[in-house]
C-alpha atoms as a PDB file:
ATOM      1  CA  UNK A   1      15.429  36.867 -28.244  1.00  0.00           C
ATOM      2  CA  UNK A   2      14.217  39.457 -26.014  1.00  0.00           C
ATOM      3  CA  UNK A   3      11.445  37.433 -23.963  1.00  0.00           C
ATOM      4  CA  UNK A   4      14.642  35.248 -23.335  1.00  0.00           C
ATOM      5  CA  UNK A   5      17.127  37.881 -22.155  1.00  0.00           C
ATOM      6  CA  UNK A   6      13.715  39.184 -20.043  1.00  0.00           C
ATOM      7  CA  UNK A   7      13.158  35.431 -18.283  1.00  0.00           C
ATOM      8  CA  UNK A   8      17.232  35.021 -17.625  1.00  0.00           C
ATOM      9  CA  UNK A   9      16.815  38.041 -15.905  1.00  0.00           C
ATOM     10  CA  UNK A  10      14.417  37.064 -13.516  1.00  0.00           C
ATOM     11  CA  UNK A  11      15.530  35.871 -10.086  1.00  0.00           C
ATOM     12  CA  UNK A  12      15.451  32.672  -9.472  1.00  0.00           C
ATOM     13  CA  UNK A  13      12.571  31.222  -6.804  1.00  0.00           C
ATOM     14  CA  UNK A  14      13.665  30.251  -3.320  1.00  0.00           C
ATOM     15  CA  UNK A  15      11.601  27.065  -3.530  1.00  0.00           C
ATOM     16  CA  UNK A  16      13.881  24.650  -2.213  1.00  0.00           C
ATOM     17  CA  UNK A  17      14.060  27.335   1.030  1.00  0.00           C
ATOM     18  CA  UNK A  18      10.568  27.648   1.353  1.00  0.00           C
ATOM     19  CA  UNK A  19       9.823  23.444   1.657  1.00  0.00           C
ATOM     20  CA  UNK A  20      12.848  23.782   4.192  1.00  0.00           C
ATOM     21  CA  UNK A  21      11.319  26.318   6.195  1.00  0.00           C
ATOM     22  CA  UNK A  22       8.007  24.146   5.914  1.00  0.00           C
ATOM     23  CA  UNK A  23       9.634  21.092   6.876  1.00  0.00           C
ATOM     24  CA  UNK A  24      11.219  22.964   9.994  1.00  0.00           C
ATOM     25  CA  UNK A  25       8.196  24.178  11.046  1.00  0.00           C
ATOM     26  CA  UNK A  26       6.157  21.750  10.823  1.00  0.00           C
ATOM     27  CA  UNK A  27       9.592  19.413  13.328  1.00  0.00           C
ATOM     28  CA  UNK A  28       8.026  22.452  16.283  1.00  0.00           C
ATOM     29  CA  UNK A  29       4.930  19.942  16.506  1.00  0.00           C
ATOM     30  CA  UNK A  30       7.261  16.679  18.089  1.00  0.00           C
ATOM     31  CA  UNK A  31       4.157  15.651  20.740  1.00  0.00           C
ATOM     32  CA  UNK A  32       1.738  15.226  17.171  1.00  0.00           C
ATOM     33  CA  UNK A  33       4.244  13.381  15.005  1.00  0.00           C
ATOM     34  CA  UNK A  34       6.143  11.379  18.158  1.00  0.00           C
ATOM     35  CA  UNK A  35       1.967  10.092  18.475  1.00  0.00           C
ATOM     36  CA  UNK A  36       1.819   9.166  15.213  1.00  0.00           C
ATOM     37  CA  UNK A  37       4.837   7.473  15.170  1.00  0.00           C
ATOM     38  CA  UNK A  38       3.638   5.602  18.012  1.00  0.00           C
ATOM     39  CA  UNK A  39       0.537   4.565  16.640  1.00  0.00           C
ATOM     40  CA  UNK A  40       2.125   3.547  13.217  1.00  0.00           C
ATOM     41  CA  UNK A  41       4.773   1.661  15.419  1.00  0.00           C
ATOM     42  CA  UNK A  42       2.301  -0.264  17.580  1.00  0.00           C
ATOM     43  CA  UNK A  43       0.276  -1.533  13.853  1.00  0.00           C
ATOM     44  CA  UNK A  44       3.696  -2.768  12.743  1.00  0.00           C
ATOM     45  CA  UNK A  45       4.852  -4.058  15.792  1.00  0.00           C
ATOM     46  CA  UNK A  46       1.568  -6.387  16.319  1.00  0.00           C
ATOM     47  CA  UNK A  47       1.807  -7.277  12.524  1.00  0.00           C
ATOM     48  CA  UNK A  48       5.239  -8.508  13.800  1.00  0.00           C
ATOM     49  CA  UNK A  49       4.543 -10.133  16.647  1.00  0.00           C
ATOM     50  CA  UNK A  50       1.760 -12.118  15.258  1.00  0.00           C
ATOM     51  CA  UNK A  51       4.181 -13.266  12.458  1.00  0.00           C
ATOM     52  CA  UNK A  52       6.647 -14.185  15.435  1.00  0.00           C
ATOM     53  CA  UNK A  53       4.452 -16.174  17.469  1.00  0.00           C
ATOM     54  CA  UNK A  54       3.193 -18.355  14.532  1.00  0.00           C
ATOM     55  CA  UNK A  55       5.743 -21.304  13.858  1.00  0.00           C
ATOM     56  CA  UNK A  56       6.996 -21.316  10.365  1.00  0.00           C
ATOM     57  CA  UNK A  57       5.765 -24.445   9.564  1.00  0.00           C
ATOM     58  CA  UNK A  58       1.742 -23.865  10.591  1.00  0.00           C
ATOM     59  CA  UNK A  59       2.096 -20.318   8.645  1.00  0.00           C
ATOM     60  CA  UNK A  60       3.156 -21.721   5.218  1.00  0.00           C
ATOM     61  CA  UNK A  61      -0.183 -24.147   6.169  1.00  0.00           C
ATOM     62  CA  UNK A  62      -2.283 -21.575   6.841  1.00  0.00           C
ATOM     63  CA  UNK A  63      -1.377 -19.448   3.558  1.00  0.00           C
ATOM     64  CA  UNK A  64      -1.961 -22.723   1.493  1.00  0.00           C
ATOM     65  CA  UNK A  65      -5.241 -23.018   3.598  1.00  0.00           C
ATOM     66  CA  UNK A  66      -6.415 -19.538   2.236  1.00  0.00           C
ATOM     67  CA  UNK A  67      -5.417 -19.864  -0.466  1.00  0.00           C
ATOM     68  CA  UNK A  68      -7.709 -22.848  -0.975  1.00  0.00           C
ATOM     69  CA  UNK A  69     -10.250 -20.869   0.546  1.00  0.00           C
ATOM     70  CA  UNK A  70     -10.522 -18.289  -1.406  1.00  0.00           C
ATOM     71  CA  UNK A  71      -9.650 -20.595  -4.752  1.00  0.00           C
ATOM     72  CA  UNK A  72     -12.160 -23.265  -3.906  1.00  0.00           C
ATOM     73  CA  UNK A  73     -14.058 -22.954  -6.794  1.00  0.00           C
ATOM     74  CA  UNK A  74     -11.778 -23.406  -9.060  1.00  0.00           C
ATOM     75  CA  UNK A  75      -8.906 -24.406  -7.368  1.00  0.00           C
ATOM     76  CA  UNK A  76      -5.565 -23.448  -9.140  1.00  0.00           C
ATOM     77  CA  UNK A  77      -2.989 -26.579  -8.197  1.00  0.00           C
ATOM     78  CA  UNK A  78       0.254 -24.529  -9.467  1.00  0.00           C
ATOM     79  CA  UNK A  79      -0.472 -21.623  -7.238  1.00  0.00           C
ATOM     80  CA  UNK A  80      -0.731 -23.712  -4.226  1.00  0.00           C
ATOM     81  CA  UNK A  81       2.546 -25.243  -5.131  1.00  0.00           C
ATOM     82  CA  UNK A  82       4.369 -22.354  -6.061  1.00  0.00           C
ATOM     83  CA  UNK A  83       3.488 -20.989  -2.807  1.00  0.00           C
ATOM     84  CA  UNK A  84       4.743 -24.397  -0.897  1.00  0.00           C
ATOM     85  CA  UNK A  85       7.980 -24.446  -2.963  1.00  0.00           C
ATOM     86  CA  UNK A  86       8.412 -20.394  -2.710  1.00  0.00           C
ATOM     87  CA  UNK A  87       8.185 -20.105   0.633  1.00  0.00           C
ATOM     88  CA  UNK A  88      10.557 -23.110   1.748  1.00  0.00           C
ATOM     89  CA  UNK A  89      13.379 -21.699  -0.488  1.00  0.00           C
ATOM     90  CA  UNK A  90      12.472 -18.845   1.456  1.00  0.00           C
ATOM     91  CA  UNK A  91      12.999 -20.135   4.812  1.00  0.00           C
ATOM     92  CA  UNK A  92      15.855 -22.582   3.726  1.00  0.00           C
ATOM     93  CA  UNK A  93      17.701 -19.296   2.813  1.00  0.00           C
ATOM     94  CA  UNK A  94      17.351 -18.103   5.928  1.00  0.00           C
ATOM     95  CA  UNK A  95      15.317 -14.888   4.907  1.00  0.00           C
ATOM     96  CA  UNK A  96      11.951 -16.066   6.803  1.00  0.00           C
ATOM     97  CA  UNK A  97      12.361 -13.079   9.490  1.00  0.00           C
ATOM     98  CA  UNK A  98      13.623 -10.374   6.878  1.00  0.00           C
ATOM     99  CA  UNK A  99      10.350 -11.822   4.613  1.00  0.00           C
ATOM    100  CA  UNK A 100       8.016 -11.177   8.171  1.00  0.00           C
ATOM    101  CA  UNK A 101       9.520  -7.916   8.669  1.00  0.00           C
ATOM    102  CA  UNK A 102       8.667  -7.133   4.959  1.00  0.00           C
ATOM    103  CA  UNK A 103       5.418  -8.387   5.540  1.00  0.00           C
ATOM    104  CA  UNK A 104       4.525  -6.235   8.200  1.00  0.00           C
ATOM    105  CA  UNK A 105       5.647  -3.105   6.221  1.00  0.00           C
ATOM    106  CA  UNK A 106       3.911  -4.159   3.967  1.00  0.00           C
ATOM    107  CA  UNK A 107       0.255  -4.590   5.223  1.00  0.00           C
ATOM    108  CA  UNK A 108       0.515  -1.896   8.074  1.00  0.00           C
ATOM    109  CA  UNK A 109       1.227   0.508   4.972  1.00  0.00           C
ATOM    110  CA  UNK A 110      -1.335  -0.786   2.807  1.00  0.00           C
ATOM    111  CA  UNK A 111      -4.088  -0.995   5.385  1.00  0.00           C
ATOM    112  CA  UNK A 112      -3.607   2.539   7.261  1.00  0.00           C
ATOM    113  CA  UNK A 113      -3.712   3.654   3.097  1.00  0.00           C
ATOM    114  CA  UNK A 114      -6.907   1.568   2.665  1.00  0.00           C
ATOM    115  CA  UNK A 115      -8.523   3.191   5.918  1.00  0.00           C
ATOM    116  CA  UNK A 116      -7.736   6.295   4.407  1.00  0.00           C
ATOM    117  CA  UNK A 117      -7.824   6.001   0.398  1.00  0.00           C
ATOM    118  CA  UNK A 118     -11.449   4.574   0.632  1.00  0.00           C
ATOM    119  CA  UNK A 119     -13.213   7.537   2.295  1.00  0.00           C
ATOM    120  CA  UNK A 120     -11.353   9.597   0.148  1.00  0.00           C
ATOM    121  CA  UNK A 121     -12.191   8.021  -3.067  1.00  0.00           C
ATOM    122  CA  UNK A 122     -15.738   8.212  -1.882  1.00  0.00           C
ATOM    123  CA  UNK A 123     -16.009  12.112  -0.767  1.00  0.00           C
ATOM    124  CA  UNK A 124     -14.374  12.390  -4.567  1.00  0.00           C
ATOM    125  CA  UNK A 125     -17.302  10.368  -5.987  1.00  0.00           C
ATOM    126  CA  UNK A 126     -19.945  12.272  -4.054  1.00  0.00           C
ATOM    127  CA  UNK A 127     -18.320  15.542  -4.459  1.00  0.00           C
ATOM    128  CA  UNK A 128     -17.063  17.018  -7.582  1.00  0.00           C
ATOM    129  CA  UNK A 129     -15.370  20.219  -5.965  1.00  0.00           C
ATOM    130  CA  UNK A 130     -13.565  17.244  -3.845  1.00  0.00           C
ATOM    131  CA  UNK A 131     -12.483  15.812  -7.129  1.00  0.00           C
ATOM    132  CA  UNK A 132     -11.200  18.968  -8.852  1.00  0.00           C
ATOM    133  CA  UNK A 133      -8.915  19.030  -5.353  1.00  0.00           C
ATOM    134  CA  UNK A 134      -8.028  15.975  -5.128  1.00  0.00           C
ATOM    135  CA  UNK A 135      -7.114  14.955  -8.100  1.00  0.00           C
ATOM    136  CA  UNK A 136      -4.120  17.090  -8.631  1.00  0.00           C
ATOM    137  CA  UNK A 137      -2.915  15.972  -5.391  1.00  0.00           C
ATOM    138  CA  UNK A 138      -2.883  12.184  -6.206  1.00  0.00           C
ATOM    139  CA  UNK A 139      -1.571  12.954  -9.414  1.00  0.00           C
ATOM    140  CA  UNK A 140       1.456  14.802  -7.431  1.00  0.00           C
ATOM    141  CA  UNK A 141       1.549  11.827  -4.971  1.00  0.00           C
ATOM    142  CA  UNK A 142       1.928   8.650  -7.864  1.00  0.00           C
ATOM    143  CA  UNK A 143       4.493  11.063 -10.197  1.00  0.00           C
ATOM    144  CA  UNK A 144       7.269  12.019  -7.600  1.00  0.00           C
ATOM    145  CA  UNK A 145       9.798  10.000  -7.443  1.00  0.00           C
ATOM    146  CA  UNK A 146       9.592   7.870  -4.199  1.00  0.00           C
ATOM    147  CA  UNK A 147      13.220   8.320  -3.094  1.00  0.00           C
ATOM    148  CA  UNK A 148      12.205  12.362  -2.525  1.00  0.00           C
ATOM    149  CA  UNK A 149       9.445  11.013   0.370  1.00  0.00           C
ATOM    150  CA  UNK A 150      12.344   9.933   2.599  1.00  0.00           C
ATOM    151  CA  UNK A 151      13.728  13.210   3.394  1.00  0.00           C
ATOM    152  CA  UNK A 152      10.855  14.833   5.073  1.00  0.00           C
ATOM    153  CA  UNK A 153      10.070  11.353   6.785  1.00  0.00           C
ATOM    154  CA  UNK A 154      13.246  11.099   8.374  1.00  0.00           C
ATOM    155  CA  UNK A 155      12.742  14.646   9.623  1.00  0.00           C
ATOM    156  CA  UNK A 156       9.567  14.332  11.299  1.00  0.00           C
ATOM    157  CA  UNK A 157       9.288  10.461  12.338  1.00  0.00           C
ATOM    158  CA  UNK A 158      12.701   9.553  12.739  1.00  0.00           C
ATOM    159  CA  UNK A 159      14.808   6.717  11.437  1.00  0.00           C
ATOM    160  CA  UNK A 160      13.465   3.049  11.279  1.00  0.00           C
ATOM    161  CA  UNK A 161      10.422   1.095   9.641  1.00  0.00           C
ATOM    162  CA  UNK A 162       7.776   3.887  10.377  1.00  0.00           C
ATOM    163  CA  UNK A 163       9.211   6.955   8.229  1.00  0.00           C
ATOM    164  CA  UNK A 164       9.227   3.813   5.598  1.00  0.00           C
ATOM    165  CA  UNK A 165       5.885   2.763   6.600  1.00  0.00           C
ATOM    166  CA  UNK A 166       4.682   6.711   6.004  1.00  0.00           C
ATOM    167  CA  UNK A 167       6.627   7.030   2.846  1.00  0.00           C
ATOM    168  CA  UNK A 168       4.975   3.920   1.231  1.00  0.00           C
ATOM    169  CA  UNK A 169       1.507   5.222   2.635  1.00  0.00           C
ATOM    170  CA  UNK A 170       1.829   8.696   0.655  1.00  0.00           C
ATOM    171  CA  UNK A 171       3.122   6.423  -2.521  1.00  0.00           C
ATOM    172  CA  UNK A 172       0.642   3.873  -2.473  1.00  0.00           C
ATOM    173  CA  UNK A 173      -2.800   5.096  -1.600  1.00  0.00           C
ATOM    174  CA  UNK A 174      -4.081   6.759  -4.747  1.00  0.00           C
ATOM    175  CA  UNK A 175      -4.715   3.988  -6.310  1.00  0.00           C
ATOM    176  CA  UNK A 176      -7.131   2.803  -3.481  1.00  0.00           C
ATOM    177  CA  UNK A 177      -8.515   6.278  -3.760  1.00  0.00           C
ATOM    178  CA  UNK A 178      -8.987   6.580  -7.311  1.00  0.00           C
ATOM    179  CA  UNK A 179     -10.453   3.125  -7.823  1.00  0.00           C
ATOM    180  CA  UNK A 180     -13.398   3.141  -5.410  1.00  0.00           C
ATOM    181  CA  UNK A 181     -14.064   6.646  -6.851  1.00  0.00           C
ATOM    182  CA  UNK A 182     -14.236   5.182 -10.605  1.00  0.00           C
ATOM    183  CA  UNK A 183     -16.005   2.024  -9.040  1.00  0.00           C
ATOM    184  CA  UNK A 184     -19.015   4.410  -7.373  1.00  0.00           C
ATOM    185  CA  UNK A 185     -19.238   6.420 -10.457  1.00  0.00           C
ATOM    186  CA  UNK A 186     -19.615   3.511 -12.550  1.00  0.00           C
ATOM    187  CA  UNK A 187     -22.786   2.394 -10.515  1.00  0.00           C
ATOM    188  CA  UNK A 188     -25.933   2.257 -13.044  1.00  0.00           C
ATOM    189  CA  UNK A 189     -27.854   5.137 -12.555  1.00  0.00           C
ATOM    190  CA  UNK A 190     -30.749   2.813 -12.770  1.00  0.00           C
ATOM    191  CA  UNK A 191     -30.095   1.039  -9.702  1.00  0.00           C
ATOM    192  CA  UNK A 192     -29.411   4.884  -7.637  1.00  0.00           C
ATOM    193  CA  UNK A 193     -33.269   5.490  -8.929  1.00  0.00           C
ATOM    194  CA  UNK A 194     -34.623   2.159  -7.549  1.00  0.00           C
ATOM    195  CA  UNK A 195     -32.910   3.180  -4.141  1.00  0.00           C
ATOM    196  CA  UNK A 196     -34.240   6.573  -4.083  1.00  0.00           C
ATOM    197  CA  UNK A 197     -37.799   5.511  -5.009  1.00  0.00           C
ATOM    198  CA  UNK A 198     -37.387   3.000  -1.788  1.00  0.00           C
ATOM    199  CA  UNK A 199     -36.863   6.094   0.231  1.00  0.00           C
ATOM    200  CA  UNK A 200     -33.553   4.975   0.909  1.00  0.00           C
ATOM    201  CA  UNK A 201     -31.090   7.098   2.518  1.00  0.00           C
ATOM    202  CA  UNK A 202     -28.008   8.254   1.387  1.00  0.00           C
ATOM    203  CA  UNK A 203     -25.924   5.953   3.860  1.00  0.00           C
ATOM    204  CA  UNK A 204     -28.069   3.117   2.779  1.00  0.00           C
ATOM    205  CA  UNK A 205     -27.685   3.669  -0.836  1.00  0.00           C
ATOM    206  CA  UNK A 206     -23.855   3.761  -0.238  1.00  0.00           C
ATOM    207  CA  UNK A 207     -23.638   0.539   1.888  1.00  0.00           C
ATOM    208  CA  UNK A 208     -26.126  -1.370   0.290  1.00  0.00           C
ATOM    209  CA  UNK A 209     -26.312  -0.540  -3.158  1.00  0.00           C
ATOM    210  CA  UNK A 210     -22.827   1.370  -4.657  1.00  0.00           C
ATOM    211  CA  UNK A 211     -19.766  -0.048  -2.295  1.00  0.00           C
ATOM    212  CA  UNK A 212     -20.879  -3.558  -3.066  1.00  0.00           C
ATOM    213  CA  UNK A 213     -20.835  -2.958  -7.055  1.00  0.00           C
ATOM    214  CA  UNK A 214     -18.133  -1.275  -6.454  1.00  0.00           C
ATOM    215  CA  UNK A 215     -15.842  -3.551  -4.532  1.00  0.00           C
ATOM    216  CA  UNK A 216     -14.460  -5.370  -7.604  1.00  0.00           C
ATOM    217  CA  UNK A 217     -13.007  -2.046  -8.465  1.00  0.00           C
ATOM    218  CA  UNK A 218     -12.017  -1.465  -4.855  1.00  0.00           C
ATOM    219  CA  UNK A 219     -10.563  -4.327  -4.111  1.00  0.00           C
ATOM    220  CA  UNK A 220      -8.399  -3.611  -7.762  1.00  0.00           C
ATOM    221  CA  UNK A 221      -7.251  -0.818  -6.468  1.00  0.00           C
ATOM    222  CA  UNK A 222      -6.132  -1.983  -2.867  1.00  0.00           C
ATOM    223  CA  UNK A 223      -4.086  -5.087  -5.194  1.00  0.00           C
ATOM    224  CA  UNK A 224      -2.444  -2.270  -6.564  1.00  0.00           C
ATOM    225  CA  UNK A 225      -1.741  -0.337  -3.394  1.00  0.00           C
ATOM    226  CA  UNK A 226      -0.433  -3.195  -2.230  1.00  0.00           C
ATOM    227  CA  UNK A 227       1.928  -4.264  -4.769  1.00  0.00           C
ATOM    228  CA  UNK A 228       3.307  -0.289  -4.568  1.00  0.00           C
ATOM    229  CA  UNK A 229       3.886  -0.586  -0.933  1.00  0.00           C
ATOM    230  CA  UNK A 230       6.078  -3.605  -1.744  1.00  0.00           C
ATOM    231  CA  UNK A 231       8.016  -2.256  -4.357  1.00  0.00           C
ATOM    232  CA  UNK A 232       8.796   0.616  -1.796  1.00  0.00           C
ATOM    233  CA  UNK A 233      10.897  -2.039   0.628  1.00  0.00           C
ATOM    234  CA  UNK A 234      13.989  -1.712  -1.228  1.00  0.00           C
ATOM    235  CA  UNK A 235      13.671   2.127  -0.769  1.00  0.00           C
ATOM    236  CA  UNK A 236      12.627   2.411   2.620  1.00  0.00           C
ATOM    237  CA  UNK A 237      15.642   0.057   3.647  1.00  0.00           C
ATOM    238  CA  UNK A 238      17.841   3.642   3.140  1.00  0.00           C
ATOM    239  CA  UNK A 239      16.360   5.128   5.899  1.00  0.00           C
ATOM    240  CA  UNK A 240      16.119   2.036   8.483  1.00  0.00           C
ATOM    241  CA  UNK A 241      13.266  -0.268   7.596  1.00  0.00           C
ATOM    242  CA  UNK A 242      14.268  -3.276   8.043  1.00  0.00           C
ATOM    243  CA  UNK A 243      13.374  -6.822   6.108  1.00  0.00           C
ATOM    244  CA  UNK A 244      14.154  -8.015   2.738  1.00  0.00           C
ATOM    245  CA  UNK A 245      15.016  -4.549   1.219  1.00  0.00           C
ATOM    246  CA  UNK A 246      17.749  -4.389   3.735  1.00  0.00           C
ATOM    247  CA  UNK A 247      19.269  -7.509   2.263  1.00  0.00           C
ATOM    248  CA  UNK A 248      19.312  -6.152  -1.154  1.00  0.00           C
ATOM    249  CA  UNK A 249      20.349  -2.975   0.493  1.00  0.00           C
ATOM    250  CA  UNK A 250      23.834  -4.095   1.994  1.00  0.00           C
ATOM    251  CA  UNK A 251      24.025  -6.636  -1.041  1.00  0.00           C
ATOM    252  CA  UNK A 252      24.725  -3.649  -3.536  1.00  0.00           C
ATOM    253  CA  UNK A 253      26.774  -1.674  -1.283  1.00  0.00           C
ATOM    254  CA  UNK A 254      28.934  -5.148  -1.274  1.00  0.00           C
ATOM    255  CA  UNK A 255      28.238  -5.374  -4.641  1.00  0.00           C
ATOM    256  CA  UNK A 256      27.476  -9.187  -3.818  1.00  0.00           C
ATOM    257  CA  UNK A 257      25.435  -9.871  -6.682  1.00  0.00           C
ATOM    258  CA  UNK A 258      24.603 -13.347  -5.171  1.00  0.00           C
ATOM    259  CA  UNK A 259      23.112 -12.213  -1.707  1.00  0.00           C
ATOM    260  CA  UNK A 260      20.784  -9.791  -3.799  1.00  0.00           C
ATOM    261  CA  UNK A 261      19.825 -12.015  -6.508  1.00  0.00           C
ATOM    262  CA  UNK A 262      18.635 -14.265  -3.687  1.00  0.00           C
ATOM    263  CA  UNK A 263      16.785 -11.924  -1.470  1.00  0.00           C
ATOM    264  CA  UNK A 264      15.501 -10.144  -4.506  1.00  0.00           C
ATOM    265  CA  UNK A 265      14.009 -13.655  -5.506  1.00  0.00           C
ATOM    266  CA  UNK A 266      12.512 -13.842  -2.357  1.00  0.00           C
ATOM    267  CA  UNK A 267      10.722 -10.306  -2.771  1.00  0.00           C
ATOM    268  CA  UNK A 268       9.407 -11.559  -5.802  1.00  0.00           C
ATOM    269  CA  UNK A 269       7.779 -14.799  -4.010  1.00  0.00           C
ATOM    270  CA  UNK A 270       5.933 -12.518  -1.433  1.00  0.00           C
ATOM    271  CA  UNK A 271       4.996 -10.734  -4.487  1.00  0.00           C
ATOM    272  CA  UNK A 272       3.085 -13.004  -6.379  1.00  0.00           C
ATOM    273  CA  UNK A 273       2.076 -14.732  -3.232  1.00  0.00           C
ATOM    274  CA  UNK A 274       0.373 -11.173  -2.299  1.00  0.00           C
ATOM    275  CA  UNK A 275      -0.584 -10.351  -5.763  1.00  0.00           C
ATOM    276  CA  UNK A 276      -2.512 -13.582  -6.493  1.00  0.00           C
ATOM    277  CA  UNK A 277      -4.578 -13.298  -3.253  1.00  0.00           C
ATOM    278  CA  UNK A 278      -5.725 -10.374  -3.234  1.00  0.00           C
ATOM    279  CA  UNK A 279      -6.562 -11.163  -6.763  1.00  0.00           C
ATOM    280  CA  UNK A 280      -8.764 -14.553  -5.882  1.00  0.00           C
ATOM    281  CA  UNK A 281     -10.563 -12.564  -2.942  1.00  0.00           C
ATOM    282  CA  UNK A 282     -11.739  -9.907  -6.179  1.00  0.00           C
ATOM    283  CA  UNK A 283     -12.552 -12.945  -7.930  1.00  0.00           C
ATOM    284  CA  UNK A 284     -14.416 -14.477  -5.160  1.00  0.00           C
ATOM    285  CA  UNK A 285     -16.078 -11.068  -3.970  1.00  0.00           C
ATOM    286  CA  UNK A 286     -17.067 -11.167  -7.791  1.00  0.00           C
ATOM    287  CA  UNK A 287     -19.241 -14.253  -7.832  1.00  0.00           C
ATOM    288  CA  UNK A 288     -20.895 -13.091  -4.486  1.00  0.00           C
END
């Protein structure tokens, strides 16, 4: 009874004034995080404008196409129509542009996470002091709630699809990170003595012996970095990203529950459509 009286009688931490006082200071540096914004805009903005220049039509082709590619071995005839079927409803439904905006959230977030959740997950499989770091830090990064990584967003990039591009980023990327870390360790230590008795460096060893063992692994973990980034659309939509989440948005502020059934159906095309891809190129990266 009187270790409780003793804690209620402790003052309470000024947390929540210290992350403000972080968050303001860190608003002084505009030049660095206008830059960024600019940069993170630009990746977006080509994704866009590649999506824009292609006619519908030839773009459903070419996702059949690789998808036949990468499936060629054993080709998988309900995928291909799935993806036919899917992504008509999608354009009869008039979503085709909020789908290409989502698009381009989707893969500038998931590719500046891969460009940085690979190098990562490779100092933490050379390094075990890196680990011990790092490893907290992802842990913090996959168990706060998403919705909490729009309010320092908005303060330092603004409103609109980069401060959802950023907040997706921070979401998704550790399980790219973790992943090729697991997928180096797992590397037979047989094959990291037949290297060294080569004389083989340590960049050669990487390159040439653990990345391509581990890029089943890798490429597991950038399908799941991915699929994250995607399930952030509806979320970034609050803070003006625009696409499919914005739909869905508005729809339960309406509460229309037909307008969001139907764009939420059409989140779950470019799901599966994503997911089963990336999945084939793991599977085709295997047999290699």
């Amino acid at each position: 009874m009187n270790s409780l009286l003793l804690l209620g009688s402790i003052p309470k931490l000024p947390l929540a004034n210290w992350i403000d006082n972080f968050v303001d200071w860190l608003v002084q540096f505009t030049g660095f995080f206008n830059a960024i914004t600019n940069f993170i805009g630009s990746i977006n903005s080509a994704f866009q404008w590649v999506f824009d220049l292609v006619p519908i039509w030839l773009f459903i082709i070419l996702v059949l196409a690789l998808t036949y590619f990468v499936n060629r071995d054993k080709q998988n005839w309900g995928l291909l129509i799935f993806e036919f079927l899917g992504l008509l409803l999608v354009w009869n439904l008039d979503y085709w542009r909020d789908m290409t905006q989502t698009l381009s959230l989707v893969l500038s977030s998931s590719l500046i996470a891969i460009i940085i959740g690979i190098p990562l997950g490779i100092l933490m499989a050379k390094s075990h002091t890196a680990e011990v770091i790092l490893k907290p830090i992802l842990d913090f990064m996959q168990t706060m709630p998403a919705f909490v990584y729009l309010i320092p967003a908005v303060a330092l990039f603004g409103i609109g699809m980069v401060p959802g591009i950023v907040a997706s980023v921070i979401f998704a990327m550790p399980p790219t990170v973790r992943m090729t870390n697991m997928g180096i360790r797992e590397v037979p230590n047989e094959l990291i003595e037949a290297a060294d008795s080569f004389g083989s460096t340590e960049w050669q060893k990487l390159f040439k012996v653990e990345l391509p063992i581990a890029k089943t692994s890798l490429m597991a973990g950038v399908n799941q970095s991915m699929m994250l980034s995607l399930s952030m659309v509806v979320i970034a939509s609050m803070i003006g990203a625009m696409g499919l989440g914005t739909q869905v948005y508005f729809a339960v502020g309406r509460n229309d529950a037909g307008n969001g059934f139907a764009a939420g159906l059409a989140i779950v095309i470019l799901a599966i459509i994503l997911d089963r891809l990336t999945q084939s190129l793991t599977r085709t990266r295997r047999k290699n």
